[in-house]
Amino acid sequence: MRIDKYLWHTRYFKTRNIASTACKKGQVKVNGQVVKPSREVYPTDEIIVRKNQINLQFTILDIPANRVGAKLVDIYRKDTTPKEAYGNEELLKYSKAYYRKKGTGRPTKKDRREIDDYLDDESE
């Protein structure tokens, strides 16, 4: 099966087009090599997918006949992603929430309340 098709079947990407675009950008590696979307994959291949600034690692256990439900994905792959990667995802999520670019204008009402709460906590 093609790598873009496999990534779509196992729900790593929402559409097959997005999966093939990720392959073309070099965000998918099979056995340590960057691959094209047409690369055939087989059981025991190790795949690394860079998605949302995280390197997801997994090993293919079996090839699905068609797209599978989210609960059945673990039958076809074994997740070997290190736990630290998911911890970094949490940090990244929090840093994006509090970051404002310089010159974006006045703070919103929510921003103002957060600033006030921060200053109140600091003075106590």
CSV table of C-alpha atoms in Angstrom, one decimal:
chain,number,residue,atom,x,y,z
A,1,MET,CA,0.0,0.0,0.0
A,2,ARG,CA,1.1,3.6,-0.7
A,3,ILE,CA,2.4,5.6,2.3
A,4,ASP,CA,-0.1,8.4,1.7
A,5,LYS,CA,-3.0,6.0,1.6
A,6,TYR,CA,-1.8,4.2,4.7
A,7,LEU,CA,-1.6,7.4,6.7
A,8,TRP,CA,-5.1,8.3,5.6
A,9,HIS,CA,-6.4,4.9,6.3
A,10,THR,CA,-5.0,4.9,9.9
A,11,ARG,CA,-6.3,8.5,10.5
A,12,TYR,CA,-3.1,10.3,10.8
A,13,PHE,CA,-4.4,12.8,8.2
A,14,LYS,CA,-8.0,13.9,7.5
A,15,THR,CA,-7.6,13.6,3.7
A,16,ARG,CA,-5.3,11.7,1.4
A,17,ASN,CA,-4.4,15.0,-0.3
A,18,ILE,CA,-3.1,16.3,3.0
A,19,ALA,CA,-1.1,13.1,3.6
A,20,SER,CA,0.5,13.3,0.2
A,21,THR,CA,1.4,17.0,0.7
A,22,ALA,CA,3.1,16.1,4.0
A,23,CYS,CA,5.1,13.4,2.1
A,24,LYS,CA,6.1,16.0,-0.5
A,25,LYS,CA,7.3,18.4,2.1
A,26,GLY,CA,9.5,15.8,3.7
A,27,GLN,CA,7.5,15.4,6.9
A,28,VAL,CA,7.2,11.6,6.5
A,29,LYS,CA,10.1,9.1,6.9
A,30,VAL,CA,10.0,5.4,6.4
A,31,ASN,CA,12.9,3.5,8.0
A,32,GLY,CA,14.8,6.8,8.4
A,33,GLN,CA,14.4,8.0,4.8
A,34,VAL,CA,12.3,10.8,3.5
A,35,VAL,CA,9.8,9.3,1.1
A,36,LYS,CA,7.5,10.3,-1.8
A,37,PRO,CA,3.7,9.7,-1.5
A,38,SER,CA,3.9,6.7,-3.8
A,39,ARG,CA,6.4,4.7,-1.6
A,40,GLU,CA,5.0,1.3,-0.8
A,41,VAL,CA,5.0,0.3,2.9
A,42,TYR,CA,4.9,-3.1,4.4
A,43,PRO,CA,4.4,-4.6,7.9
A,44,THR,CA,7.4,-4.0,10.3
A,45,ASP,CA,8.3,-0.7,8.5
A,46,GLU,CA,9.0,2.1,11.0
A,47,ILE,CA,7.4,5.5,10.2
A,48,ILE,CA,8.1,8.9,11.6
A,49,VAL,CA,5.5,11.6,10.8
A,50,ARG,CA,6.1,15.3,11.8
A,51,LYS,CA,2.7,16.7,12.7
A,52,ASN,CA,2.0,19.8,14.8
A,53,GLN,CA,5.7,20.2,15.6
A,54,ILE,CA,5.9,16.6,17.1
A,55,ASN,CA,7.6,13.6,15.6
A,56,LEU,CA,5.1,10.8,15.8
A,57,GLN,CA,6.8,7.4,15.6
A,58,PHE,CA,5.1,4.1,14.9
A,59,THR,CA,5.6,0.6,13.5
A,60,ILE,CA,3.2,-0.9,11.0
A,61,LEU,CA,1.7,-4.2,12.2
A,62,ASP,CA,-0.7,-4.8,9.4
A,63,ILE,CA,-2.1,-3.1,6.3
A,64,PRO,CA,-5.9,-2.2,6.4
A,65,ALA,CA,-8.1,-3.0,3.5
A,66,ASN,CA,-9.9,0.4,3.8
A,67,ARG,CA,-10.2,3.3,6.2
A,68,VAL,CA,-10.6,2.2,9.7
A,69,GLY,CA,-12.5,3.6,12.7
A,70,ALA,CA,-10.5,5.5,15.4
A,71,LYS,CA,-10.9,2.7,17.9
A,72,LEU,CA,-9.5,0.1,15.5
A,73,VAL,CA,-6.3,2.0,14.5
A,74,ASP,CA,-4.2,0.3,17.1
A,75,ILE,CA,-4.7,-3.1,15.4
A,76,TYR,CA,-2.7,-1.8,12.4
A,77,ARG,CA,0.2,0.1,14.1
A,78,LYS,CA,2.2,0.1,17.3
A,79,ASP,CA,2.9,3.6,18.7
A,80,THR,CA,6.6,4.1,19.7
A,81,THR,CA,6.5,7.9,20.2
A,82,PRO,CA,8.5,8.9,23.3
A,83,LYS,CA,6.4,10.4,26.2
A,84,GLU,CA,8.6,13.5,26.2
A,85,ALA,CA,7.2,14.5,22.8
A,86,TYR,CA,3.7,14.7,24.2
A,87,GLY,CA,5.0,16.8,27.1
A,88,ASN,CA,6.5,19.2,24.7
A,89,GLU,CA,3.1,19.5,22.9
A,90,GLU,CA,1.5,20.7,26.1
A,91,LEU,CA,4.2,23.3,26.6
A,92,LEU,CA,3.8,24.5,23.0
A,93,LYS,CA,0.0,24.7,23.4
A,94,TYR,CA,0.4,26.9,26.5
A,95,SER,CA,3.0,29.2,25.0
A,96,LYS,CA,0.9,29.8,21.9
A,97,ALA,CA,-2.1,30.8,24.1
A,98,TYR,CA,-0.2,33.6,25.9
A,99,TYR,CA,1.9,35.0,23.1
A,100,ARG,CA,0.9,38.2,21.5
A,101,LYS,CA,2.9,39.8,18.7
A,102,LYS,CA,4.1,43.3,19.2
A,103,GLY,CA,2.0,45.9,17.6
A,104,THR,CA,-1.3,43.9,17.4
A,105,GLY,CA,-3.1,46.7,19.1
A,106,ARG,CA,-4.8,47.2,22.4
A,107,PRO,CA,-5.4,44.2,24.7
A,108,THR,CA,-8.8,42.6,24.5
A,109,LYS,CA,-11.1,42.4,27.5
A,110,LYS,CA,-9.9,38.9,28.2
A,111,ASP,CA,-6.2,39.9,27.9
A,112,ARG,CA,-6.9,42.9,30.3
A,113,ARG,CA,-8.4,40.6,32.9
A,114,GLU,CA,-5.5,38.2,32.7
A,115,ILE,CA,-3.0,41.0,33.1
A,116,ASP,CA,-5.0,42.3,36.1
A,117,ASP,CA,-5.1,38.8,37.7
A,118,TYR,CA,-1.3,38.4,37.1
A,119,LEU,CA,-0.5,41.8,38.7
A,120,ASP,CA,-2.8,41.1,41.7
A,121,ASP,CA,-1.1,37.7,42.3
A,122,GLU,CA,2.3,39.3,42.1
A,123,SER,CA,1.5,42.1,44.6
A,124,GLU,CA,0.3,39.6,47.2
